[in-house]
GROMACS .gro file of C-alpha atoms in nm:
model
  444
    1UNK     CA    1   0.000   0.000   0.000
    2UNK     CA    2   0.091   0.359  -0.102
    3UNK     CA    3   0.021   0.673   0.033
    4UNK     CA    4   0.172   1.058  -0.020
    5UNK     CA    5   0.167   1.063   0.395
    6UNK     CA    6   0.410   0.946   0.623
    7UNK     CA    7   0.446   1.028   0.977
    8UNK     CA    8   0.568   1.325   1.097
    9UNK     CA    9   0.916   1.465   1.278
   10UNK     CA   10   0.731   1.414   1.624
   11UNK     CA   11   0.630   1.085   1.584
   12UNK     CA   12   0.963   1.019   1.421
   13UNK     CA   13   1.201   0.685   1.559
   14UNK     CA   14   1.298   0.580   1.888
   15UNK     CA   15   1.602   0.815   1.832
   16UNK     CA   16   1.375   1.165   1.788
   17UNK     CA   17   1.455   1.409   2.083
   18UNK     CA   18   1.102   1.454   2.334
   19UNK     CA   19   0.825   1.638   2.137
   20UNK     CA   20   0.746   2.000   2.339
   21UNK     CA   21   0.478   2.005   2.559
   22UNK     CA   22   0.124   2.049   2.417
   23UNK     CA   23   0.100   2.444   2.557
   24UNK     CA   24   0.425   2.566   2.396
   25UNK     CA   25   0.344   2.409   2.020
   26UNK     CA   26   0.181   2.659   1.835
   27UNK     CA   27   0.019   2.467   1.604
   28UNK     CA   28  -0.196   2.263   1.861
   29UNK     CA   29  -0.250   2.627   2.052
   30UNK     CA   30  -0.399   2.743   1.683
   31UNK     CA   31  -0.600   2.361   1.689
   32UNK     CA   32  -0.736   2.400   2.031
   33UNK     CA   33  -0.831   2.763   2.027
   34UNK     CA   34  -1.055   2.702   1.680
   35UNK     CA   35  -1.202   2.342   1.875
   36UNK     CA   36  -1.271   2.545   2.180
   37UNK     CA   37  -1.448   2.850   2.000
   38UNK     CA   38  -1.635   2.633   1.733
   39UNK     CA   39  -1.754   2.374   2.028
   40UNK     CA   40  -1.881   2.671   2.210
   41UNK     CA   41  -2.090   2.788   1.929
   42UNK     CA   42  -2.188   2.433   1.840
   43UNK     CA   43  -2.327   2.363   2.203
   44UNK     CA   44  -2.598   2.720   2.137
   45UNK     CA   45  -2.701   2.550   1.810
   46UNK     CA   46  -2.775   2.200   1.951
   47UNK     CA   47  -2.971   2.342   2.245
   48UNK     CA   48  -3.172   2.638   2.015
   49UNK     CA   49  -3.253   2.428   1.715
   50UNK     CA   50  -3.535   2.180   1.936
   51UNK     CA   51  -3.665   2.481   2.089
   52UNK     CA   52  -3.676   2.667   1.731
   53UNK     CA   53  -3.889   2.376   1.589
   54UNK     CA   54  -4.090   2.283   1.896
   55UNK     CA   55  -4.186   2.674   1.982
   56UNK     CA   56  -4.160   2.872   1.665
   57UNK     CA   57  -4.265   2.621   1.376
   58UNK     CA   58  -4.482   2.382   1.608
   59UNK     CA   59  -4.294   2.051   1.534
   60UNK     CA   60  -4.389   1.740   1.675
   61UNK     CA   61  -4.175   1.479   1.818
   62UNK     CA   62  -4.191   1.252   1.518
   63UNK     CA   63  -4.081   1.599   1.291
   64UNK     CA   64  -3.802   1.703   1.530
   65UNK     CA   65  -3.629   1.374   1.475
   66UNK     CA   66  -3.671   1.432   1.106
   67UNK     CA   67  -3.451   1.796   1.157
   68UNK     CA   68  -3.208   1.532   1.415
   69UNK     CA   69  -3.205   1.243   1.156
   70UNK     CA   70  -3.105   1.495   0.872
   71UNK     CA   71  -2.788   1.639   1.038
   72UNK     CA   72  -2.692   1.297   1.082
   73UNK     CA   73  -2.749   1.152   0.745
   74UNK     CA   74  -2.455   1.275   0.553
   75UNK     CA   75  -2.217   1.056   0.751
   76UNK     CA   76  -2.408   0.749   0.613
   77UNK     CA   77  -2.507   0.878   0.247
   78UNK     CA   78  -2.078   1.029   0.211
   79UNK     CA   79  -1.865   0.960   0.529
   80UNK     CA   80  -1.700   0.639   0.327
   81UNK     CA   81  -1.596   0.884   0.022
   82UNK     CA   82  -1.487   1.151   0.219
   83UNK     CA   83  -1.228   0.912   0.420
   84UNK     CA   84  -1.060   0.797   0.089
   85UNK     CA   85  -1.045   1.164  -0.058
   86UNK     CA   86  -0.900   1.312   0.280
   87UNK     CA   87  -0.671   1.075   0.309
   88UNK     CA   88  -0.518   1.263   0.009
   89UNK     CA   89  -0.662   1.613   0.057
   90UNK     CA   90  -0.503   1.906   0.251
   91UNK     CA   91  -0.695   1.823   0.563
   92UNK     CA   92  -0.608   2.201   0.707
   93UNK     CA   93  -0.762   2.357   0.419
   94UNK     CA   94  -1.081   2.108   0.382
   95UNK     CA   95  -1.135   2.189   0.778
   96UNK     CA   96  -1.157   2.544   0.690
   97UNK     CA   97  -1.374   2.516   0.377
   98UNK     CA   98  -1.590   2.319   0.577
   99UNK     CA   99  -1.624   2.580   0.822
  100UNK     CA  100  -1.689   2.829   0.612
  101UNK     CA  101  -1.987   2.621   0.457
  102UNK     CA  102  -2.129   2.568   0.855
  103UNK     CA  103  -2.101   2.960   0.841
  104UNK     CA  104  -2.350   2.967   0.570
  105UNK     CA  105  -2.604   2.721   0.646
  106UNK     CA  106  -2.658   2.835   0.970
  107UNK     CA  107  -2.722   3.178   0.847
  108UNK     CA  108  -3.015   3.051   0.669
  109UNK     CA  109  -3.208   3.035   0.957
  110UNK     CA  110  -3.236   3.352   1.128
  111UNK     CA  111  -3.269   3.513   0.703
  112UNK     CA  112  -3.568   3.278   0.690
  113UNK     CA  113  -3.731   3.390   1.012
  114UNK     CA  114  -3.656   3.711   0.875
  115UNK     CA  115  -3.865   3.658   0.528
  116UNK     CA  116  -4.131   3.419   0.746
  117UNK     CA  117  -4.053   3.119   0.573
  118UNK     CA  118  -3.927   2.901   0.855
  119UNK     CA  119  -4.033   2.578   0.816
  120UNK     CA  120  -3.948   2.186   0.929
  121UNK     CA  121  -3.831   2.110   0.575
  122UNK     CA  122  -3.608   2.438   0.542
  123UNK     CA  123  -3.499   2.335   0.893
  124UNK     CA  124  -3.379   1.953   0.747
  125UNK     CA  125  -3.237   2.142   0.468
  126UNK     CA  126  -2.977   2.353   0.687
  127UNK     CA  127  -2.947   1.994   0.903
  128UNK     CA  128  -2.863   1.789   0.621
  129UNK     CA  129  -2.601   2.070   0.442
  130UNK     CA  130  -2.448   2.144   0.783
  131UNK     CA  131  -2.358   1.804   0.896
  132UNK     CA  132  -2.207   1.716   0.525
  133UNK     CA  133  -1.954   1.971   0.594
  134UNK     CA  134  -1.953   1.817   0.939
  135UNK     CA  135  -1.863   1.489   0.746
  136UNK     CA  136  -1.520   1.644   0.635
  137UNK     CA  137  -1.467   1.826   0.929
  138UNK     CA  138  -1.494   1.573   1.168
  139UNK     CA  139  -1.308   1.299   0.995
  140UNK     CA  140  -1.027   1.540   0.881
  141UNK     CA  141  -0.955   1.653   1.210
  142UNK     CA  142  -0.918   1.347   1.391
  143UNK     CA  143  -0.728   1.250   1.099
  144UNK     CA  144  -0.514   1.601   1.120
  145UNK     CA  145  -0.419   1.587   1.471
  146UNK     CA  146  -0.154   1.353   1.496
  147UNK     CA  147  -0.018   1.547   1.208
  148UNK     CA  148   0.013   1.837   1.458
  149UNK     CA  149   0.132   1.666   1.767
  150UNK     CA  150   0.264   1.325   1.634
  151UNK     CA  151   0.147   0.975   1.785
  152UNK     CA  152   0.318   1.016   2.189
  153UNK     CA  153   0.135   1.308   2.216
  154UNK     CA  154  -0.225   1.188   2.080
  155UNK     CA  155  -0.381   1.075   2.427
  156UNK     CA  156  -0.278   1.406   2.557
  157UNK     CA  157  -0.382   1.643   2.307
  158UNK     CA  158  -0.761   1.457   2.269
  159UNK     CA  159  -0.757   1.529   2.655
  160UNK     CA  160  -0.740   1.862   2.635
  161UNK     CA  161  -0.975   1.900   2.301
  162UNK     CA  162  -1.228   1.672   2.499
  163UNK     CA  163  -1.190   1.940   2.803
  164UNK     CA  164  -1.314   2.180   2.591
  165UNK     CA  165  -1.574   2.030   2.441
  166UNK     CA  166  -1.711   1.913   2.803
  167UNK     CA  167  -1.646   2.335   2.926
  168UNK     CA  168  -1.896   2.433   2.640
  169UNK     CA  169  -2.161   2.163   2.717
  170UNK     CA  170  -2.129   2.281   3.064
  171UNK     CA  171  -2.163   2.681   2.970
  172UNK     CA  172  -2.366   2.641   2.660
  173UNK     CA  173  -2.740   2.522   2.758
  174UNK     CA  174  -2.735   2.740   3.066
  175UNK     CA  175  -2.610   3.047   2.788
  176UNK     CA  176  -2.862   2.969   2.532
  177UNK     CA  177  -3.152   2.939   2.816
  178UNK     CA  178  -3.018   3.265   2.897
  179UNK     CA  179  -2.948   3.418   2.521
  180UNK     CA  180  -3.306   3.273   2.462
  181UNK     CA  181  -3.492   3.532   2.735
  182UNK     CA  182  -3.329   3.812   2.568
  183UNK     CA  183  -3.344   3.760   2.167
  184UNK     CA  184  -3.530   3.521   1.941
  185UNK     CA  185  -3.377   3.180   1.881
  186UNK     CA  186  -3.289   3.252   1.526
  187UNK     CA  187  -3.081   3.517   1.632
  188UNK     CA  188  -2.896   3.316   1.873
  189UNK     CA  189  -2.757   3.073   1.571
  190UNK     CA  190  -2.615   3.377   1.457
  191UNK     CA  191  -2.375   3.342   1.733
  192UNK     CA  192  -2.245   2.972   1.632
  193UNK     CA  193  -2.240   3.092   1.256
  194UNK     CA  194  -1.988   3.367   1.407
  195UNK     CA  195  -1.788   3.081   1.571
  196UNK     CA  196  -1.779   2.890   1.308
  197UNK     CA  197  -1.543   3.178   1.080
  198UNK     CA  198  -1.357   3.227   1.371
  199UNK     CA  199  -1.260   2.877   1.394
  200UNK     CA  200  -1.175   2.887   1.013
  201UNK     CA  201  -0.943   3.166   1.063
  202UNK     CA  202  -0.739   3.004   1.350
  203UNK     CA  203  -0.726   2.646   1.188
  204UNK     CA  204  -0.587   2.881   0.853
  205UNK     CA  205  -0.305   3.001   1.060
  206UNK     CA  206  -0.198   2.636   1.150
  207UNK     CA  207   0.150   2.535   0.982
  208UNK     CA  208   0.187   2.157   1.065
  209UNK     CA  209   0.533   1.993   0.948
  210UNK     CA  210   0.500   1.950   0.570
  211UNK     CA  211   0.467   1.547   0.510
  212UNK     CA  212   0.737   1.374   0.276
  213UNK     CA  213   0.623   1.226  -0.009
  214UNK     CA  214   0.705   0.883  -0.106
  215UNK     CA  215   0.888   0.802  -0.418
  216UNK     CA  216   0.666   0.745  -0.727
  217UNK     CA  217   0.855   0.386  -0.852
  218UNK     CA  218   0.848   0.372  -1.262
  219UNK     CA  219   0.614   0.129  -1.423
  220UNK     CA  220   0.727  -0.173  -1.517
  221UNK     CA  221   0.851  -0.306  -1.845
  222UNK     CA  222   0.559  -0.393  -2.061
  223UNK     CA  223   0.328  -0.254  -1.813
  224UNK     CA  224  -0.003  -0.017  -1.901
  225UNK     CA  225   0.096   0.322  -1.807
  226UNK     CA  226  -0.214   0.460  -1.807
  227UNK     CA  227  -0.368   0.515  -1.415
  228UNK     CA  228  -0.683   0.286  -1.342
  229UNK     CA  229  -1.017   0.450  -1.357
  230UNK     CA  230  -1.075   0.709  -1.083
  231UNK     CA  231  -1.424   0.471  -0.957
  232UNK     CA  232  -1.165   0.161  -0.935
  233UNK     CA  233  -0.949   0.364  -0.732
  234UNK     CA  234  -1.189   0.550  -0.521
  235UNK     CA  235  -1.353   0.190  -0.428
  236UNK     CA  236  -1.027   0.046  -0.350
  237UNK     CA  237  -0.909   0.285  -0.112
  238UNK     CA  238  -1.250   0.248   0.063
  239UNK     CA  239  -1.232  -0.139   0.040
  240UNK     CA  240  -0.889  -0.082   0.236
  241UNK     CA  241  -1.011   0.122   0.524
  242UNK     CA  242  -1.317  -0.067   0.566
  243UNK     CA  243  -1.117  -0.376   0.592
  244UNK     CA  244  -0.851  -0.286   0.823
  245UNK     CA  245  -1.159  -0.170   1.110
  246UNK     CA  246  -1.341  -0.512   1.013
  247UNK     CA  247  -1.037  -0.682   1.066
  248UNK     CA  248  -0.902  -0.545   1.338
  249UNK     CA  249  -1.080  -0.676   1.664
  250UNK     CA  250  -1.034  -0.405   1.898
  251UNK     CA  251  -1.145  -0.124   1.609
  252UNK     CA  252  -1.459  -0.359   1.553
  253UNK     CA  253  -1.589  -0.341   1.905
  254UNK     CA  254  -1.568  -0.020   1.959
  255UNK     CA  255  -1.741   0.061   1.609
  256UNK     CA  256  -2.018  -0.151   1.690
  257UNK     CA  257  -2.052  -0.071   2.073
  258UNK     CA  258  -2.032   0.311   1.968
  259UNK     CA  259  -2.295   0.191   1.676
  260UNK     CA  260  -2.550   0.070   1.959
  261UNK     CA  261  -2.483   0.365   2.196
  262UNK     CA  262  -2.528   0.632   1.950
  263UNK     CA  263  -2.855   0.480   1.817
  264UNK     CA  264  -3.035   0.535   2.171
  265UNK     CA  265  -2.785   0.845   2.277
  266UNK     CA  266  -2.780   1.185   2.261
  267UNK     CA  267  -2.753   1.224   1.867
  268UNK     CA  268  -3.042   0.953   1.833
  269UNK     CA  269  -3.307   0.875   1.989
  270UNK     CA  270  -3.253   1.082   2.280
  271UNK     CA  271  -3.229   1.401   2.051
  272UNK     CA  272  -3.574   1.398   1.952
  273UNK     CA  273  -3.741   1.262   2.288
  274UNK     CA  274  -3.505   1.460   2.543
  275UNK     CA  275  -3.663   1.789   2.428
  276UNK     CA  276  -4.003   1.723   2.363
  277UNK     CA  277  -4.015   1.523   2.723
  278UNK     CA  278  -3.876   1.831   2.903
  279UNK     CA  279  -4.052   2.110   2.775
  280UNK     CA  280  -4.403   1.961   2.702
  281UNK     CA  281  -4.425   1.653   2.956
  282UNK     CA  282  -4.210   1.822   3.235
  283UNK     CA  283  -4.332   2.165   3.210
  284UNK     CA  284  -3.966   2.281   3.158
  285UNK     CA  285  -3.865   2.660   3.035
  286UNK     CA  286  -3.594   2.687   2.812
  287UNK     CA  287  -3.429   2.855   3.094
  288UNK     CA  288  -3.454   2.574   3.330
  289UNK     CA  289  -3.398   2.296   3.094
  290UNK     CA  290  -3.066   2.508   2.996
  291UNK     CA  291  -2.971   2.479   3.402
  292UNK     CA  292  -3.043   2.151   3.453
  293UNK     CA  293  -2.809   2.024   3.169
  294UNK     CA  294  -2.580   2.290   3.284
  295UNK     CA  295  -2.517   2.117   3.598
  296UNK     CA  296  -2.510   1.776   3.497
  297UNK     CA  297  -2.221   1.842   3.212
  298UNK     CA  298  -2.019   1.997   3.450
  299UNK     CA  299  -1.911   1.609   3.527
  300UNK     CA  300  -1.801   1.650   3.206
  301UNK     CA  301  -1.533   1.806   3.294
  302UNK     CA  302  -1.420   1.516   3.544
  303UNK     CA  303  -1.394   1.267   3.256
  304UNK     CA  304  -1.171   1.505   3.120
  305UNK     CA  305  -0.985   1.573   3.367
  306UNK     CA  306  -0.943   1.209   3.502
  307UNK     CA  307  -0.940   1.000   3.237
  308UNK     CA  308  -0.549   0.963   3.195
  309UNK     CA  309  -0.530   0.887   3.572
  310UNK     CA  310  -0.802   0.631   3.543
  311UNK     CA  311  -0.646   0.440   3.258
  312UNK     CA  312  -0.302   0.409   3.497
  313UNK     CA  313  -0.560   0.318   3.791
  314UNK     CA  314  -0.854   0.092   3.645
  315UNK     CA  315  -0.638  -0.016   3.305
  316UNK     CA  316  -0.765   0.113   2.950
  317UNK     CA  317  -1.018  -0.193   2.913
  318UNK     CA  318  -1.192  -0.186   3.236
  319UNK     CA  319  -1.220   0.219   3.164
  320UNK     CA  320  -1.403   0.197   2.831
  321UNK     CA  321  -1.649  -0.023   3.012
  322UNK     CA  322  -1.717   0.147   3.334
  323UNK     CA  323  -1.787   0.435   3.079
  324UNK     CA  324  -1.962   0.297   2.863
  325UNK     CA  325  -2.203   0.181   3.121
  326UNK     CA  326  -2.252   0.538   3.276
  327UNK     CA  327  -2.451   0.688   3.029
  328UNK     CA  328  -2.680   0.405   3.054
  329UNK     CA  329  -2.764   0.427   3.387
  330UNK     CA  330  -2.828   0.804   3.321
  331UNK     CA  331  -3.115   0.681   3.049
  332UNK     CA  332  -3.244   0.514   3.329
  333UNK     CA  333  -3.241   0.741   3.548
  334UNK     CA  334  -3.367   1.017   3.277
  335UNK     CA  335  -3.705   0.769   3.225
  336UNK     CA  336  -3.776   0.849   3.606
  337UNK     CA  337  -3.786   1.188   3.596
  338UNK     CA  338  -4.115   1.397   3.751
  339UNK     CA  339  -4.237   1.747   3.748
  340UNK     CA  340  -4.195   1.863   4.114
  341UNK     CA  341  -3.826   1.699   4.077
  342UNK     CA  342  -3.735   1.760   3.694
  343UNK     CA  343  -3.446   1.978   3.722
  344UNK     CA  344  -3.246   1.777   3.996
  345UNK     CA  345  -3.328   1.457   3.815
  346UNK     CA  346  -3.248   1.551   3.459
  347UNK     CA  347  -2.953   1.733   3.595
  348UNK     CA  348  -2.858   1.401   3.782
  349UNK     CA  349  -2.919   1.207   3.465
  350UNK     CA  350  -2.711   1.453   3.221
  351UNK     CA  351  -2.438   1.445   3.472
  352UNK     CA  352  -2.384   1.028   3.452
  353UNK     CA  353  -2.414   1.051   3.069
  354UNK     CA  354  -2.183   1.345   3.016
  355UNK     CA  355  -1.891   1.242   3.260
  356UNK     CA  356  -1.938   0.851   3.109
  357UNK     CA  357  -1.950   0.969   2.737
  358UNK     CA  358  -1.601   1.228   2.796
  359UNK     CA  359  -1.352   0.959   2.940
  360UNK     CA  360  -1.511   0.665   2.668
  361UNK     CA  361  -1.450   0.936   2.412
  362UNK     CA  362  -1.161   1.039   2.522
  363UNK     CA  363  -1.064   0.704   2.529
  364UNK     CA  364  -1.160   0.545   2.148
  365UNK     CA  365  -1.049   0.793   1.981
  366UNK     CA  366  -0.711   0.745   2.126
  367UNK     CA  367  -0.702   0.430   2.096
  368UNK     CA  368  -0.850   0.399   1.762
  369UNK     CA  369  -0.533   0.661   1.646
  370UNK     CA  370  -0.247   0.501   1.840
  371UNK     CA  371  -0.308   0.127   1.635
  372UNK     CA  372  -0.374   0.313   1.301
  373UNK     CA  373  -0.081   0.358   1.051
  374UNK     CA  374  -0.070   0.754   0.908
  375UNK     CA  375  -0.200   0.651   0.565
  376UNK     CA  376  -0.514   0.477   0.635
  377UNK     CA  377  -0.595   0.736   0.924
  378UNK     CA  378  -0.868   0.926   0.763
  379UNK     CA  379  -0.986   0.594   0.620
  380UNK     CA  380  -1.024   0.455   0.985
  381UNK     CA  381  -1.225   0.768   1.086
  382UNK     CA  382  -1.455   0.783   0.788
  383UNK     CA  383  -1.460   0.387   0.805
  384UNK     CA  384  -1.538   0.399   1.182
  385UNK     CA  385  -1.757   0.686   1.199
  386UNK     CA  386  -1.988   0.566   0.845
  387UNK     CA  387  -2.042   0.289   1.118
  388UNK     CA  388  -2.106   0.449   1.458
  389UNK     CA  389  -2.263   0.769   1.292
  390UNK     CA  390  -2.507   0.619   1.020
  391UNK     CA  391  -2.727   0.493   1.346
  392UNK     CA  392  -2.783   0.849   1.448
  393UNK     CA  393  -3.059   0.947   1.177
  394UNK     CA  394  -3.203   0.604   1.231
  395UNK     CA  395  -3.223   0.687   1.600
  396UNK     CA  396  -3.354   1.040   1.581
  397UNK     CA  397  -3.624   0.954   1.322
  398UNK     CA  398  -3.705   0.576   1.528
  399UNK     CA  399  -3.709   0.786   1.880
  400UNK     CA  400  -3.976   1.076   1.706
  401UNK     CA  401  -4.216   0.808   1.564
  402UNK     CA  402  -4.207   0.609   1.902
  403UNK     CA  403  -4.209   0.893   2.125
  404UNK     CA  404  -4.536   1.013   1.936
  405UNK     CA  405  -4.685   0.663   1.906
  406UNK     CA  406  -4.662   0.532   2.258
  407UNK     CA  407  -4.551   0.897   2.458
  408UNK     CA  408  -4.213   1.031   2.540
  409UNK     CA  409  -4.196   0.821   2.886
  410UNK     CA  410  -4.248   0.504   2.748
  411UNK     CA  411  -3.999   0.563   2.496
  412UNK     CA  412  -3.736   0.626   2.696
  413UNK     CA  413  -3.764   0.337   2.886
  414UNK     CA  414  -3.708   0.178   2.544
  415UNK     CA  415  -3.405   0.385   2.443
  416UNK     CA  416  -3.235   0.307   2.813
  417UNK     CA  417  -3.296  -0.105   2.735
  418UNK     CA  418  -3.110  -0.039   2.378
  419UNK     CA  419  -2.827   0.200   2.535
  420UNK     CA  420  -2.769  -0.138   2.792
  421UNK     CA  421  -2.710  -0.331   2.433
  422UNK     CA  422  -2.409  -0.134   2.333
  423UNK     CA  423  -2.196  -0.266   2.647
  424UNK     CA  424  -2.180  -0.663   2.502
  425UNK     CA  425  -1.919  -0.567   2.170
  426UNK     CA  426  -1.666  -0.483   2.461
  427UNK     CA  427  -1.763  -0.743   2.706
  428UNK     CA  428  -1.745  -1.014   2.451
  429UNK     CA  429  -1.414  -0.884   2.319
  430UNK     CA  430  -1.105  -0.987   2.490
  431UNK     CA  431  -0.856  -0.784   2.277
  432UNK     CA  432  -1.062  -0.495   2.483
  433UNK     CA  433  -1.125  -0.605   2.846
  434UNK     CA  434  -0.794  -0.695   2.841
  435UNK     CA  435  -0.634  -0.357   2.751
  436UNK     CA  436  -0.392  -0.166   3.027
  437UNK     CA  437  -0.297   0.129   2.798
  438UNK     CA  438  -0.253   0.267   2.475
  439UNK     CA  439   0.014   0.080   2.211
  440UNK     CA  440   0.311   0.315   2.174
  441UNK     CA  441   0.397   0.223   1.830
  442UNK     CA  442   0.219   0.063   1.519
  443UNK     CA  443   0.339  -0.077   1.226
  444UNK     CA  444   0.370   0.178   0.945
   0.00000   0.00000   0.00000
């Protein structure tokens, strides 16, 4: 196998002096400040949007899962296509583009409240767009960061992204609930369109350490010099990625434990019955639903924070269990919920889910780097997330019908027995349960 990548200076041989720490690299300073600013911004939008379609346009739950299932779709219909082409793209640059095109979409919104044409369908339309620049994003920048910091330095630097991702789910529904008392939601989206520009300016001022190419060897004697059909190609390098995550044990159970999670979780089913069963069932404001996931995420920050530690303590194996098992119990916990106790409760539940889902993150996604070679990287993510991300839409549009068939309650009851599901990939997986840390090398 060929590739135009090979690993960088800092992941260089046994011989290469000790990489700088994360803080004094500028190029993961430039990464982190465009994560932190565009999770921020992301956190408004994924809090507004349900309250946009359940207050302004009148959705049901069935149609809110519709606007969830959309944002979600792309990584089915393109995330395979996108792996093979950014695995030979400028990942920088398509990071940029694609915020740039998040910009855009999102500005859609408040110009259609504007000209009274907000609607559930123009709502799916911005979903859909956004999340297939979310398709390139995403898998480019996993793929990009061990670019920037090289492969010692991986665990580390997805620590500190996840940190900031957990900071804005901890600020961001208590700032929308707030944003939302003072100006209209469409407004508010205005301020993650913002974030997403600024994030495109700060990844544009990232210089990583220019790749070497490898040597193009001459065709053989007798051989057909002409290159084989761009389909063949394109379908080979897909066939490649998607074989090295089947193949691979470890890879496997995570996709498919991720796969199971994800269809009852947050960006599934849970995304269309979380709001509706707040606001409507609960008697929730905005403002108070905002607080009570406030609270909760701010255990995101402990799976941040000790998720290193743990691995030393509990071994990587047992940790991407106990986490996994978290969020599950938060489901539970989430079906039980009342209205004289909703806040406490839902902050209760949040908290389990967001502390279990930051350390198994944090987690995967190092792990699913460290055994990767460079050149199949972005194949691995677009392999691994066409897996564990093409459930979402399924989930969000399954978790609307049901929630409006049998009621919200009832549905969640169903959602926590599915989310219990997604723990047997890693039980039954020894390569997994067996795992005390990260592998410190892989085989180019």
């Amino acid at each position: 196998m060929t590739s135009t990548r090979t690993a960088t200076a800092t992941g260089a041989g046994p011989a290469a002096a000790p990489p700088p720490a994360l803080w004094r690299q500028r190029n993961f300073a430039a990464l982190w400040s465009a994560h932190t600013v565009s999770q921020f911004g992301t956190q408004l939008s994924l809090f507004v949007l349900p309250v946009l379609a359940l207050a302004t346009v009148g959705a049901t739950p069935g149609q809110l899962g519709l606007v969830s299932a959309a944002e979600t779709l792309p990584f089915l219909l393109v995330g395979l296509p996108a792996g093979a082409l950014l695995d030979r793209w400028d990942r920088r640059r398509v990071m940029v583009a694609a915020d740039a095109g998040r910009a855009v979409a999102l500005g859609v919104v408040p110009l259609g409240h504007a000209l009274d044409v907000l609607s559930v369908p123009l709502l799916c339309a911005v979903a859909f767009v956004t999340g297939l620049f979310t398709v390139f994003f995403d898998i480019a920048d996993q793929a990009f960061l061990p670019e920037v910091v090289g492969r010692r330095q991986v665990a580390d630097a997805n620590g500190r992204l996840e940190f900031s991702r957990s900071a804005a789910e901890l600020a961001g529904p208590g700032l929308s609930g707030l944003l939302l008392q003072w100006v209209t939601a469409p407004l508010v989206l205005l301020a993650d369109a913002a974030s997403y520009l600024v994030s495109a300016l700060l990844l544009g001022a990232i210089r990583p350490p220019r790749p070497v190419a490898a040597p193009v060897a001459a065709p053989a004697a007798g051989a057909d010099p002409r290159p084989p059909a761009a389909p063949e190609r394109m379908r080979t390098r897909i066939a490649e990625g998607l074989r090295f995550v089947l193949r691979h044990r470890a890879l496997r159970s995570l996709a498919l434990a991720t796969a199971v999670a994800n269809l009852a979780g947050l960006g599934g089913a849970l995304s269309a019955l979380l709001p509706a069963f707040a606001l409507r069932d609960l008697g929730l404001s905005p403002g108070r639903l905002g607080l009570a996931l406030m609270l909760g995420n701010a255990c995101a920050l402990l799976g941040a924070l000790f998720t290193a530690r743990l691995v030393r303590v509990l071994g990587l194996g047992r940790l991407l269990l106990a986490s996994r098992f978290l969020p599950c119990l938060g489901v539970l916990l989430l079906a039980t919920a009342e209205p004289g106790r909703a806040v406490p409760t839902l902050a209760a539940a949040a908290g389990l889910m967001a502390c279990g889902i930051t350390a198994y993150n944090i987690a995967q996604v190092s792990l699913r780097q460290a055994v990767t070679p460079a050149a199949l990287q972005a194949r691995m993510n677009a392999s691994v997330r066409f897996v564990i991300w093409g459930t979402l839409p399924l989930g969000a549009a399954a978790g609307g019908l049901l929630g409006s068939a049998v009621g919200t309650r009832p549905a969640l009851w169903v959602v926590a027995g599915v989310a219990l599901l997604s723990l047997l990939p890693l039980l039954l997986t020894r390569e997994v349960r067996a795992l005390r840390d990260f592998p410190d090398d892989v085989e180019e």
